[in-house]
Coordinates of C-alpha atoms and ligand atoms in Angstrom, one line a residue:
Chain R
M1 CA 12.1 -63.4 68.0
D2 CA 11.9 -67.2 67.3
F3 CA 11.8 -68.6 63.9
D4 CA 10.1 -71.8 62.8
F5 CA 13.3 -72.8 60.9
E6 CA 15.4 -72.2 64.0
A7 CA 13.2 -74.5 66.3
P8 CA 15.4 -77.6 66.0
L9 CA 18.4 -75.4 66.9
E10 CA 16.7 -74.1 70.0
E11 CA 16.2 -77.7 71.2
L12 CA 19.8 -78.5 70.7
K13 CA 20.9 -75.3 72.5
E14 CA 18.7 -76.2 75.5
K15 CA 20.3 -79.7 75.7
I16 CA 23.8 -78.3 75.5
K17 CA 23.0 -75.9 78.2
L18 CA 21.8 -78.7 80.5
L19 CA 24.9 -80.8 79.7
D20 CA 27.2 -77.8 80.4
E21 CA 25.6 -77.4 83.8
K22 CA 26.2 -81.0 84.6
A23 CA 29.8 -80.8 83.3
A24 CA 30.4 -77.8 85.5
A25 CA 29.3 -80.0 88.4
G26 CA 32.1 -82.5 87.5
D27 CA 30.2 -84.9 85.2
A28 CA 32.9 -85.9 82.6
T29 CA 30.6 -87.8 80.3
A30 CA 28.3 -84.8 80.1
S31 CA 31.2 -82.6 79.0
S32 CA 32.1 -84.9 76.1
K33 CA 28.4 -85.2 75.1
A34 CA 28.1 -81.4 75.1
A35 CA 31.1 -81.2 72.8
Q36 CA 29.4 -83.7 70.4
L37 CA 26.2 -81.8 70.4
R38 CA 28.0 -78.6 69.7
K39 CA 29.4 -80.1 66.5
K40 CA 25.9 -81.3 65.6
L41 CA 24.5 -77.8 66.3
E42 CA 27.1 -76.2 64.1
A43 CA 26.4 -78.6 61.2
Q44 CA 22.7 -78.3 61.6
T45 CA 22.9 -74.5 61.7
A46 CA 25.0 -74.5 58.5
R47 CA 22.5 -76.7 56.8
I48 CA 19.5 -74.7 57.8
Y49 CA 21.1 -71.4 56.8
S50 CA 22.1 -72.7 53.4
T51 CA 18.6 -73.6 52.5
L52 CA 16.6 -70.6 53.7
E53 CA 13.5 -69.7 51.7
P54 CA 13.0 -66.0 50.7
W55 CA 10.3 -65.7 53.4
D56 CA 12.7 -66.9 56.1
K57 CA 15.1 -64.2 55.0
V58 CA 12.4 -61.6 55.3
Q59 CA 12.1 -62.7 59.0
L60 CA 15.9 -62.5 59.4
A61 CA 16.1 -59.1 57.7
R62 CA 13.6 -57.8 60.2
H63 CA 15.2 -59.4 63.2
P64 CA 15.6 -56.9 66.0
G65 CA 18.9 -58.4 67.0
R66 CA 20.6 -57.4 63.7
P67 CA 23.1 -54.6 64.1
T68 CA 21.4 -51.2 63.8
I69 CA 23.1 -48.1 62.3
T70 CA 23.5 -46.9 65.9
R71 CA 25.8 -49.9 66.6
Y72 CA 27.6 -49.5 63.3
S73 CA 28.3 -45.8 64.1
K74 CA 29.5 -46.6 67.7
E75 CA 31.1 -50.1 67.4
M76 CA 32.3 -50.4 63.8
C77 CA 33.4 -46.8 63.5
D78 CA 36.3 -45.3 65.4
D79 CA 34.7 -41.9 65.5
F80 CA 31.3 -40.5 64.7
I81 CA 30.0 -36.9 64.9
E82 CA 26.3 -36.9 64.4
I83 CA 24.7 -33.9 62.5
H84 CA 21.1 -33.0 63.2
G85 CA 18.2 -31.4 61.2
D86 CA 17.2 -30.6 57.7
R87 CA 17.5 -26.8 58.3
V88 CA 13.8 -26.5 57.2
F89 CA 11.5 -28.3 59.5
G90 CA 13.2 -30.4 62.1
D91 CA 15.4 -33.3 63.0
D92 CA 14.1 -36.8 62.1
P93 CA 15.4 -39.4 64.5
A94 CA 14.5 -42.2 62.0
M95 CA 17.5 -41.0 59.8
L96 CA 21.0 -41.0 61.3
C97 CA 23.6 -38.8 59.6
G98 CA 27.1 -37.9 60.6
F99 CA 30.8 -37.7 60.0
A100 CA 32.3 -41.2 60.5
R101 CA 35.8 -42.6 60.6
I102 CA 37.2 -46.1 60.4
G103 CA 41.0 -46.0 60.8
D104 CA 42.1 -43.3 58.3
Q105 CA 39.0 -43.7 56.1
R106 CA 36.7 -40.8 56.7
F107 CA 33.2 -40.7 55.2
M108 CA 29.6 -39.4 55.7
L109 CA 27.4 -42.1 57.2
I110 CA 23.7 -41.9 56.5
G111 CA 21.0 -44.4 57.2
H112 CA 17.7 -45.4 58.5
R113 CA 17.7 -45.9 62.2
K114 CA 15.8 -48.7 63.8
G115 CA 16.1 -49.1 67.6
D116 CA 17.9 -51.7 69.6
T117 CA 15.1 -51.7 72.2
V118 CA 11.4 -51.2 72.1
E119 CA 11.7 -47.7 73.7
Q120 CA 14.3 -46.7 71.0
N121 CA 12.1 -48.1 68.3
I122 CA 9.3 -45.9 69.4
E123 CA 11.6 -42.9 69.6
Y124 CA 13.0 -43.6 66.1
N125 CA 9.6 -44.4 64.6
F126 CA 10.8 -48.0 63.7
G127 CA 13.2 -46.6 61.1
M128 CA 10.4 -45.1 59.0
A129 CA 11.6 -41.6 58.0
N130 CA 9.5 -38.5 57.4
P131 CA 10.3 -36.0 54.6
E132 CA 12.7 -34.1 56.9
G133 CA 14.6 -37.3 57.3
Y134 CA 15.1 -37.6 53.5
R135 CA 16.0 -33.9 53.4
K136 CA 18.5 -34.2 56.2
A137 CA 20.1 -37.1 54.3
M138 CA 20.3 -35.0 51.2
R139 CA 21.8 -32.1 53.2
A140 CA 24.4 -34.5 54.6
M141 CA 25.2 -35.7 51.1
H142 CA 25.7 -32.2 49.7
L143 CA 27.9 -31.4 52.7
A144 CA 30.0 -34.5 51.9
E145 CA 30.3 -33.4 48.3
K146 CA 31.5 -30.0 49.4
W147 CA 34.1 -31.5 51.8
H148 CA 35.1 -34.2 49.3
L149 CA 34.0 -37.0 51.6
P150 CA 32.6 -40.2 50.2
V151 CA 29.1 -41.2 51.3
V152 CA 28.0 -44.5 52.8
T153 CA 24.3 -45.1 53.1
M154 CA 22.8 -47.9 55.1
V155 CA 19.4 -49.0 54.2
D156 CA 17.2 -50.6 56.8
T157 CA 13.5 -49.6 56.7
S158 CA 10.1 -51.1 56.1
G159 CA 9.3 -48.0 54.1
A160 CA 8.9 -44.2 54.3
F161 CA 6.4 -43.3 57.0
P162 CA 2.8 -43.3 55.8
G163 CA 1.4 -40.4 57.8
L164 CA -0.8 -37.3 57.5
E165 CA 2.0 -34.9 58.3
A166 CA 4.5 -36.8 56.1
E167 CA 2.1 -36.3 53.1
A168 CA 1.5 -32.6 54.1
R169 CA 5.2 -31.9 54.2
G170 CA 5.9 -33.7 50.9
Q171 CA 7.1 -37.3 51.4
A172 CA 6.9 -37.9 47.7
E173 CA 8.7 -34.8 46.7
A174 CA 11.4 -35.4 49.3
I175 CA 12.2 -38.9 47.9
G176 CA 11.9 -37.8 44.3
R177 CA 14.3 -34.9 44.8
N178 CA 16.8 -37.2 46.6
L179 CA 16.7 -39.6 43.6
M180 CA 17.4 -36.7 41.2
E181 CA 20.1 -35.1 43.3
M182 CA 21.9 -38.3 44.3
A183 CA 22.2 -39.1 40.6
A184 CA 24.3 -36.0 40.1
L185 CA 26.2 -35.9 43.4
E186 CA 29.9 -35.4 42.7
T187 CA 31.3 -37.7 45.4
P188 CA 31.3 -41.5 45.7
I189 CA 28.2 -43.1 47.1
L190 CA 28.4 -46.6 48.6
T191 CA 25.0 -48.1 49.5
I192 CA 24.6 -51.1 51.8
V193 CA 21.3 -52.7 52.4
T194 CA 21.8 -54.0 56.0
G195 CA 18.3 -55.3 56.8
E196 CA 15.0 -54.4 55.2
G197 CA 15.1 -52.5 51.9
G198 CA 11.5 -51.3 51.8
S199 CA 10.4 -49.8 48.6
G200 CA 10.7 -46.0 47.8
G201 CA 11.6 -45.3 51.4
A202 CA 14.7 -47.4 51.0
L203 CA 15.5 -46.1 47.5
G204 CA 15.4 -42.5 48.7
I205 CA 19.0 -43.0 50.1
A206 CA 20.1 -45.8 47.8
V207 CA 21.2 -44.3 44.5
G208 CA 24.7 -45.6 44.9
D209 CA 27.8 -46.1 42.7
R210 CA 28.0 -49.5 44.3
I211 CA 25.1 -51.2 46.0
L212 CA 25.8 -54.1 48.4
M213 CA 23.6 -56.2 50.5
L214 CA 24.2 -58.2 53.6
E215 CA 23.6 -61.8 52.8
N216 CA 20.2 -62.1 54.6
A217 CA 19.0 -58.6 53.8
V218 CA 16.0 -58.2 51.5
Y219 CA 15.1 -55.4 49.0
S220 CA 11.7 -55.1 47.4
V221 CA 9.3 -52.8 45.6
I222 CA 6.6 -53.8 48.1
S223 CA 6.4 -55.9 51.2
P224 CA 5.5 -59.5 50.5
E225 CA 2.5 -59.1 52.8
G226 CA 1.3 -56.1 50.8
C227 CA 1.9 -57.8 47.4
A228 CA 0.1 -61.0 48.6
S229 CA -2.9 -59.1 49.8
I230 CA -3.2 -57.2 46.5
L231 CA -2.2 -59.8 43.9
W232 CA -3.3 -63.0 45.8
R233 CA -6.0 -61.2 47.7
D234 CA -4.7 -63.1 50.7
G235 CA -2.1 -61.8 53.1
T236 CA -1.2 -65.3 54.2
K237 CA 0.3 -65.9 50.8
A238 CA 3.2 -63.7 51.7
P239 CA 5.8 -66.6 51.5
E240 CA 4.7 -67.1 47.8
A241 CA 4.9 -63.4 47.1
A242 CA 8.3 -63.2 48.7
K243 CA 9.5 -65.9 46.3
A244 CA 7.8 -64.3 43.2
L245 CA 9.2 -60.9 43.9
H246 CA 12.9 -61.9 43.9
I247 CA 14.0 -60.0 47.0
T248 CA 17.0 -61.8 48.4
S249 CA 20.6 -60.8 47.9
S250 CA 21.3 -63.6 45.5
D251 CA 18.2 -62.8 43.5
L252 CA 19.2 -59.1 43.2
A253 CA 22.8 -60.0 42.3
E254 CA 21.5 -62.2 39.5
L255 CA 19.3 -59.4 38.3
K256 CA 22.4 -57.2 38.3
V257 CA 20.6 -54.7 40.6
I258 CA 23.3 -55.0 43.2
D259 CA 27.1 -55.2 42.9
G260 CA 28.0 -57.5 45.7
I261 CA 26.9 -59.5 48.8
I262 CA 28.5 -59.1 52.2
P263 CA 28.5 -62.5 53.9
E264 CA 27.0 -63.0 57.3
P265 CA 28.4 -65.6 59.7
V266 CA 26.5 -68.9 59.8
G267 CA 23.5 -68.3 62.1
G268 CA 22.9 -64.8 60.8
A269 CA 23.8 -61.2 61.7
H270 CA 21.5 -61.3 64.8
S271 CA 23.5 -64.3 66.2
H272 CA 26.9 -62.8 65.5
P273 CA 26.6 -59.0 65.3
E274 CA 30.3 -58.3 65.9
A275 CA 31.5 -60.6 63.2
T276 CA 28.9 -59.1 60.8
M277 CA 30.1 -55.6 61.5
E278 CA 33.6 -56.7 60.8
N279 CA 32.5 -57.9 57.4
V280 CA 30.7 -54.7 56.7
K281 CA 33.7 -52.7 57.8
A282 CA 36.0 -54.6 55.4
A283 CA 33.5 -54.0 52.5
I284 CA 33.4 -50.2 53.3
I285 CA 37.1 -49.9 53.3
S286 CA 37.8 -51.8 50.1
N287 CA 34.9 -50.3 48.1
L288 CA 35.6 -46.7 49.1
K289 CA 39.2 -47.2 48.3
E290 CA 38.3 -48.1 44.7
L291 CA 35.6 -45.5 44.3
E292 CA 37.8 -42.7 45.5
K293 CA 40.1 -43.3 42.6
V294 CA 37.4 -42.3 40.1
S295 CA 37.1 -38.7 39.0
A296 CA 33.9 -36.8 39.8
S297 CA 32.7 -36.6 36.2
H298 CA 33.3 -40.3 35.6
L299 CA 31.5 -41.1 38.8
T300 CA 28.3 -39.4 37.8
E301 CA 28.5 -40.6 34.3
N302 CA 29.0 -44.2 35.4
R303 CA 26.2 -43.8 38.0
Y304 CA 23.9 -42.6 35.2
K305 CA 24.8 -45.5 33.0
K306 CA 24.4 -48.0 35.9
F307 CA 20.8 -47.0 36.5
A308 CA 20.0 -46.5 32.8
A309 CA 21.0 -50.1 32.2
I310 CA 18.4 -51.5 34.7
G311 CA 15.4 -52.6 32.7
R312 CA 17.0 -51.7 29.4
F313 CA 14.8 -53.0 26.6
N314 CA 16.3 -55.4 24.1
Chain T
M1 CA 2.0 -49.0 45.7
G2 CA -0.9 -51.0 44.6
W3 CA -2.7 -49.8 41.5
F4 CA -5.7 -52.0 42.0
E5 CA -6.4 -50.9 45.5
K6 CA -9.1 -48.6 44.1
K7 CA -11.2 -50.4 41.5
V8 CA -12.9 -48.2 39.1
D9 CA -15.4 -50.0 37.1
T10 CA -16.1 -47.9 34.1
E11 CA -18.8 -50.3 32.8
A12 CA -20.9 -49.6 35.9
I13 CA -21.0 -45.9 35.3
V14 CA -22.2 -46.1 31.7
P15 CA -25.8 -47.2 31.9
D16 CA -26.3 -47.0 28.1
A17 CA -24.8 -45.5 25.0
I18 CA -26.5 -42.1 25.3
W19 CA -25.9 -41.1 28.9
Q20 CA -22.7 -40.5 30.9
V21 CA -23.0 -40.5 34.6
C22 CA -20.5 -38.2 36.2
P23 CA -18.4 -40.3 38.6
S24 CA -18.3 -37.4 41.0
C25 CA -21.8 -35.7 41.2
K26 CA -23.7 -38.5 39.5
A27 CA -25.4 -36.1 37.1
H28 CA -26.6 -37.6 33.8
I29 CA -24.8 -35.9 31.0
M30 CA -25.4 -36.6 27.3
K31 CA -22.5 -38.6 25.9
D32 CA -22.0 -36.2 23.1
E33 CA -21.8 -33.3 25.5
W34 CA -19.4 -35.2 27.8
V35 CA -17.0 -35.8 24.9
K36 CA -17.3 -32.3 23.5
N37 CA -16.6 -31.0 27.0
I38 CA -13.3 -33.1 27.0
K39 CA -14.6 -35.4 29.7
V40 CA -15.1 -32.6 32.2
C41 CA -18.4 -32.6 34.0
P42 CA -20.4 -29.4 33.0
K43 CA -22.2 -29.6 36.4
C44 CA -19.4 -30.0 38.9
N45 CA -16.2 -29.6 36.9
Y46 CA -15.0 -33.1 37.7
H47 CA -12.1 -33.9 35.4
D48 CA -12.5 -37.5 34.3
R49 CA -9.5 -39.7 33.4
M50 CA -8.3 -39.6 29.8
G51 CA -6.4 -41.9 27.5
C52 CA -2.9 -40.9 26.4
R53 CA -3.7 -40.4 22.8
E54 CA -6.6 -38.1 23.7
R55 CA -4.2 -36.0 25.8
I56 CA -1.7 -35.7 22.9
K57 CA -4.5 -34.5 20.6
L58 CA -5.5 -32.0 23.2
L59 CA -2.0 -30.5 23.8
I60 CA 0.0 -31.0 20.6
D61 CA -0.7 -29.2 17.3
D62 CA -2.4 -31.4 14.8
G63 CA -0.2 -33.5 12.6
T64 CA 3.1 -32.6 14.4
F65 CA 3.3 -35.5 16.8
R66 CA 6.0 -38.1 16.1
E67 CA 5.9 -41.1 18.4
F68 CA 9.1 -42.6 19.8
N69 CA 9.9 -46.2 20.7
D70 CA 6.5 -47.8 20.2
H71 CA 8.3 -51.1 19.9
I72 CA 9.1 -51.1 23.6
V73 CA 6.6 -53.4 25.3
P74 CA 6.5 -54.8 28.8
S75 CA 9.3 -57.2 29.8
D76 CA 9.0 -59.9 32.3
P77 CA 12.3 -60.0 34.1
L78 CA 11.1 -62.1 37.1
N79 CA 9.0 -64.6 35.1
F80 CA 6.2 -63.4 37.4
S81 CA 3.0 -65.3 38.0
D82 CA 0.3 -64.5 40.6
A83 CA -3.0 -66.0 41.6
K84 CA -4.5 -64.9 38.3
G85 CA -1.8 -66.4 36.1
P86 CA 1.3 -65.2 34.3
Y87 CA 2.1 -61.4 34.1
A88 CA 3.4 -61.8 30.6
E89 CA 0.0 -62.9 29.3
K90 CA -1.8 -60.1 31.1
A91 CA 0.6 -57.5 29.8
A92 CA 0.4 -58.8 26.2
A93 CA -3.4 -58.7 26.4
T94 CA -3.3 -55.1 27.7
V95 CA -1.0 -54.0 24.8
K96 CA -3.5 -55.6 22.3
K97 CA -6.6 -54.2 23.9
L98 CA -5.4 -50.6 24.3
G99 CA -3.2 -50.3 21.2
I100 CA -0.3 -48.7 23.2
S101 CA 2.9 -50.5 23.9
E102 CA 3.4 -49.5 27.6
S103 CA 1.9 -47.4 30.3
V104 CA 3.4 -44.3 28.7
I105 CA 3.7 -43.0 25.2
T106 CA 6.5 -40.6 24.3
G107 CA 7.3 -38.4 21.3
S108 CA 7.9 -34.9 20.0
G109 CA 5.5 -32.4 18.8
N110 CA 4.6 -28.7 18.6
I111 CA 2.9 -26.5 21.1
G112 CA 2.5 -23.3 19.2
N113 CA 6.0 -22.0 18.4
T114 CA 7.8 -24.5 20.5
R115 CA 8.8 -28.1 19.7
V116 CA 8.7 -30.1 22.8
V117 CA 9.3 -33.7 23.9
I118 CA 6.3 -35.1 25.7
A119 CA 5.6 -38.3 27.7
V120 CA 2.0 -39.1 28.6
M121 CA 1.1 -41.9 31.0
D122 CA -2.1 -43.9 30.6
F123 CA -3.9 -45.1 33.7
R124 CA -5.8 -47.8 31.7
F125 CA -2.5 -49.6 31.1
L126 CA -2.2 -51.7 34.3
G127 CA -3.0 -48.7 36.4
G128 CA -0.4 -46.5 34.7
S129 CA 2.2 -48.5 36.6
L130 CA 5.8 -47.7 36.3
A131 CA 7.8 -50.7 35.0
S132 CA 10.9 -51.3 33.0
G133 CA 9.3 -50.4 29.6
T134 CA 7.9 -47.2 31.1
G135 CA 11.2 -46.1 32.6
E136 CA 13.1 -46.9 29.4
K137 CA 10.7 -44.9 27.3
I138 CA 10.9 -41.9 29.6
L139 CA 14.7 -42.1 29.8
L140 CA 15.0 -42.3 26.0
A141 CA 12.6 -39.4 25.6
V142 CA 14.6 -37.2 28.0
E143 CA 17.8 -38.1 26.2
H144 CA 16.2 -37.0 22.9
A145 CA 15.1 -33.7 24.5
I146 CA 18.7 -33.1 25.6
R147 CA 20.1 -34.0 22.2
F148 CA 17.8 -31.6 20.4
K149 CA 17.6 -29.0 23.3
R150 CA 13.9 -29.3 23.7
P151 CA 11.7 -28.7 26.8
F152 CA 10.4 -31.9 28.3
I153 CA 6.8 -32.2 29.4
M154 CA 5.7 -35.1 31.5
L155 CA 2.0 -36.0 32.1
S156 CA 1.7 -38.5 35.0
A157 CA -1.2 -40.8 35.7
S158 CA -0.2 -43.8 37.8
G159 CA -0.9 -45.9 40.9
G160 CA 2.8 -46.5 41.4
A161 CA 5.5 -49.0 40.6
R162 CA 4.4 -52.3 38.9
M163 CA 4.9 -55.1 41.4
H164 CA 5.1 -57.8 38.7
E165 CA 8.5 -56.5 37.7
G166 CA 9.6 -56.3 41.4
I167 CA 12.9 -54.5 42.1
I168 CA 13.3 -53.7 38.4
S169 CA 10.2 -51.5 38.7
L170 CA 11.5 -49.8 41.8
M171 CA 14.7 -49.0 40.1
Q172 CA 12.8 -47.2 37.3
M173 CA 12.2 -44.4 39.9
A174 CA 15.9 -43.9 40.2
K175 CA 16.4 -44.3 36.4
T176 CA 13.9 -41.7 35.4
C177 CA 15.1 -39.3 38.1
A178 CA 18.7 -39.7 36.9
A179 CA 17.3 -38.7 33.4
V180 CA 15.7 -35.6 35.0
S181 CA 19.0 -34.7 36.7
K182 CA 20.6 -34.6 33.2
L183 CA 17.8 -32.3 32.0
E184 CA 18.6 -30.1 34.9
K185 CA 22.3 -30.0 34.1
A186 CA 21.5 -29.2 30.5
G187 CA 19.4 -26.3 31.6
L188 CA 16.3 -27.5 29.8
P189 CA 12.8 -26.8 31.1
Y190 CA 11.0 -29.7 32.8
I191 CA 7.3 -29.2 33.2
S192 CA 5.4 -31.8 35.2
I193 CA 1.7 -32.1 34.8
L194 CA -0.1 -34.3 37.3
T195 CA -3.3 -35.9 36.3
D196 CA -5.6 -38.2 38.3
P197 CA -4.3 -40.2 39.9
T198 CA -0.5 -39.6 40.6
T199 CA 0.5 -41.7 43.5
G200 CA 3.1 -44.1 45.0
G201 CA 6.3 -44.5 43.1
V202 CA 5.5 -42.0 40.4
S203 CA 4.7 -39.3 42.9
A204 CA 7.9 -40.2 44.7
S205 CA 10.1 -39.9 41.6
F206 CA 9.7 -37.6 38.6
A207 CA 6.2 -36.2 39.1
L208 CA 6.8 -33.6 41.8
I209 CA 10.3 -32.4 40.8
G210 CA 9.3 -30.3 37.8
D211 CA 10.6 -26.8 37.3
V212 CA 6.9 -26.1 37.4
N213 CA 4.4 -28.6 38.7
I214 CA 0.9 -28.3 37.2
A215 CA -2.2 -30.3 38.1
E216 CA -5.7 -30.7 36.8
P217 CA -8.4 -29.8 39.4
G218 CA -9.2 -32.5 41.9
T219 CA -6.3 -34.8 40.9
L220 CA -5.4 -37.3 43.6
I221 CA -1.7 -36.9 44.4
G222 CA 0.0 -38.7 47.2
F223 CA 2.7 -41.1 48.3
A224 CA 0.9 -43.5 50.6
G225 CA -2.6 -44.8 50.1
R226 CA -5.4 -43.2 52.2
R227 CA -6.3 -46.5 53.9
V228 CA -2.7 -47.3 54.9
I229 CA -2.4 -43.8 56.4
E230 CA -5.7 -44.1 58.3
Q231 CA -4.7 -47.5 59.6
T232 CA -1.2 -46.2 60.7
I233 CA -2.2 -43.0 62.4
K234 CA -5.7 -44.2 63.5
Q235 CA -7.4 -40.9 62.7
K236 CA -9.7 -39.5 60.0
L237 CA -8.1 -37.6 57.2
P238 CA -9.3 -34.2 56.0
K239 CA -11.7 -34.3 53.1
D240 CA -9.4 -32.5 50.6
F241 CA -6.4 -34.7 51.7
Q242 CA -4.1 -35.6 48.8
T243 CA -6.0 -33.5 46.2
A244 CA -4.2 -31.2 43.8
E245 CA -5.6 -28.3 45.8
Y246 CA -4.2 -29.7 49.1
L247 CA -0.8 -30.0 47.5
K248 CA -0.9 -26.4 46.2
T249 CA -1.8 -25.2 49.6
H250 CA 1.2 -27.1 51.0
G251 CA 3.6 -25.7 48.4
F252 CA 4.1 -28.7 46.1
V253 CA 2.0 -27.7 43.1
D254 CA 2.4 -24.4 41.4
H255 CA -0.8 -24.1 39.5
I256 CA -4.1 -25.9 39.0
V257 CA -5.1 -25.6 35.4
E258 CA -8.4 -26.7 33.9
R259 CA -8.2 -29.1 31.0
K260 CA -9.6 -26.7 28.5
N261 CA -6.9 -24.1 29.3
M262 CA -4.0 -26.5 29.6
K263 CA -2.6 -26.0 26.1
S264 CA -2.7 -22.2 26.1
F265 CA -1.2 -22.2 29.6
L266 CA 1.7 -24.3 28.4
E267 CA 2.2 -22.2 25.4
N268 CA 2.4 -19.0 27.5
L269 CA 4.6 -20.6 30.1
L270 CA 7.1 -21.9 27.5
S271 CA 7.3 -18.3 26.1
Y272 CA 9.2 -17.3 29.3
R273 CA 12.1 -19.4 28.3
L274 CA 14.3 -16.8 26.7
K275 CA 17.1 -19.1 25.6
Ligands
ZN1 ZN1 -20.2 -33.9 37.9

């Protein structure tokens, strides 16, 4: 995917590539020119990424090159045992759940699963879960509670799937029940919005003791396109809607809806997936360490207070 | 989660002061009869939408209702403006026009022998949208129910979360459900009554997780909008899709109760709570 704001970078990258080829052929001036341009590229990238508009971040958050939960489970974790099915209807591939380990830290990993390829995306329904996905997630959380494992949820979905069967099987009930049961879950819950936090479908696994966002992730009550077409009656006003809705990580930190921002390397998670996963790993380790010190009764009481405080009238 | 997706122009269905045209079967009904019949069509049993105060009058014993927190009005956490202007102005105008402070009114009152805490949403208030004031009033009502060990009755009528308060509105889904989880832990009854329409973020939070879910006949209940679903799956939806009857068939609503029987139904149901 190409972004308008990345166009000047693409040009530079092309030039560097050509110079590198010349340098490889023995052209000494080309080699020093390439080095110069590399510095320029770095500076320009940093400048562009420090002035991104909310709508740019929407594009970044949806970038297919961002690490998916499949990669987090395989590359960031040292071990992962997937569990399947909600024990009622079926196994939703759009929701990945399983026992995960990083070093000595064991936890239950739960999250929306987008694909790394087009084929995978079709198989995983582009990360849009059905009711059985939300019910599988809840089953995994209760299992974690029973085994005294902390829970890490990773949010990356445009929303819960809007389908006939999803409605027939109770999409609304499944999400509502998760919200209620997560509030009372007697084990730590760490939520990380890694990409797209799309409305109720995101929230259905996001009632965390701590909520973190990757720097370029977004989290919103409605997609900017949807909001624009309703409130502006014009879908092309999505960039304005994105701004008005306050959906970036810094917006949400300011609103005190999230507890922290996990930095992405300059150039974004899609340019540096490994370094991004390292940052996420560090955040998981340090946050779980702190949350695991809190007693179960304090955890649920603090979680209640945390959500009760959002939108408190004064 | 758009509450203006379906525009209901009530002016258009009232040709003059004497006749009420049923929005469903288009029959002309005398206004007096329409009101006497609590806004239910005598020809086709269509249950028309109702304001929150009318609902309280219908369900709570005369003179026993005490309203909570009517000072809680819409906040504007995002300083939101759209093509039509500032949200704060629109919200203030709505409060003034309807004489209710938010999209829900809450309070305590008697249903026969039982004192209950009740919350009633009003679709006329920005589409019954769930926003910070709504969530706050519901949470405080539930906390009151827990303190005084009262059953909690929730009447929903909503197009979903209020976009103008952005993520803060979305979080009210979690906030209200956290309150319901406390009710659950306290062992107190939670009766959810779904009225037309109950969709989007309200359907996906407190509306379908009652101990008993009750709906009025014909109520629209669903998570995603009909049009969005049709566009996504590219097929026609069944005629009764997302009606109260459809949800009952699929196991998500316990009972469909006609408006005129709702109070006696509740009174009887509450009698089964032995302690
Ligand atoms: Zn009729």
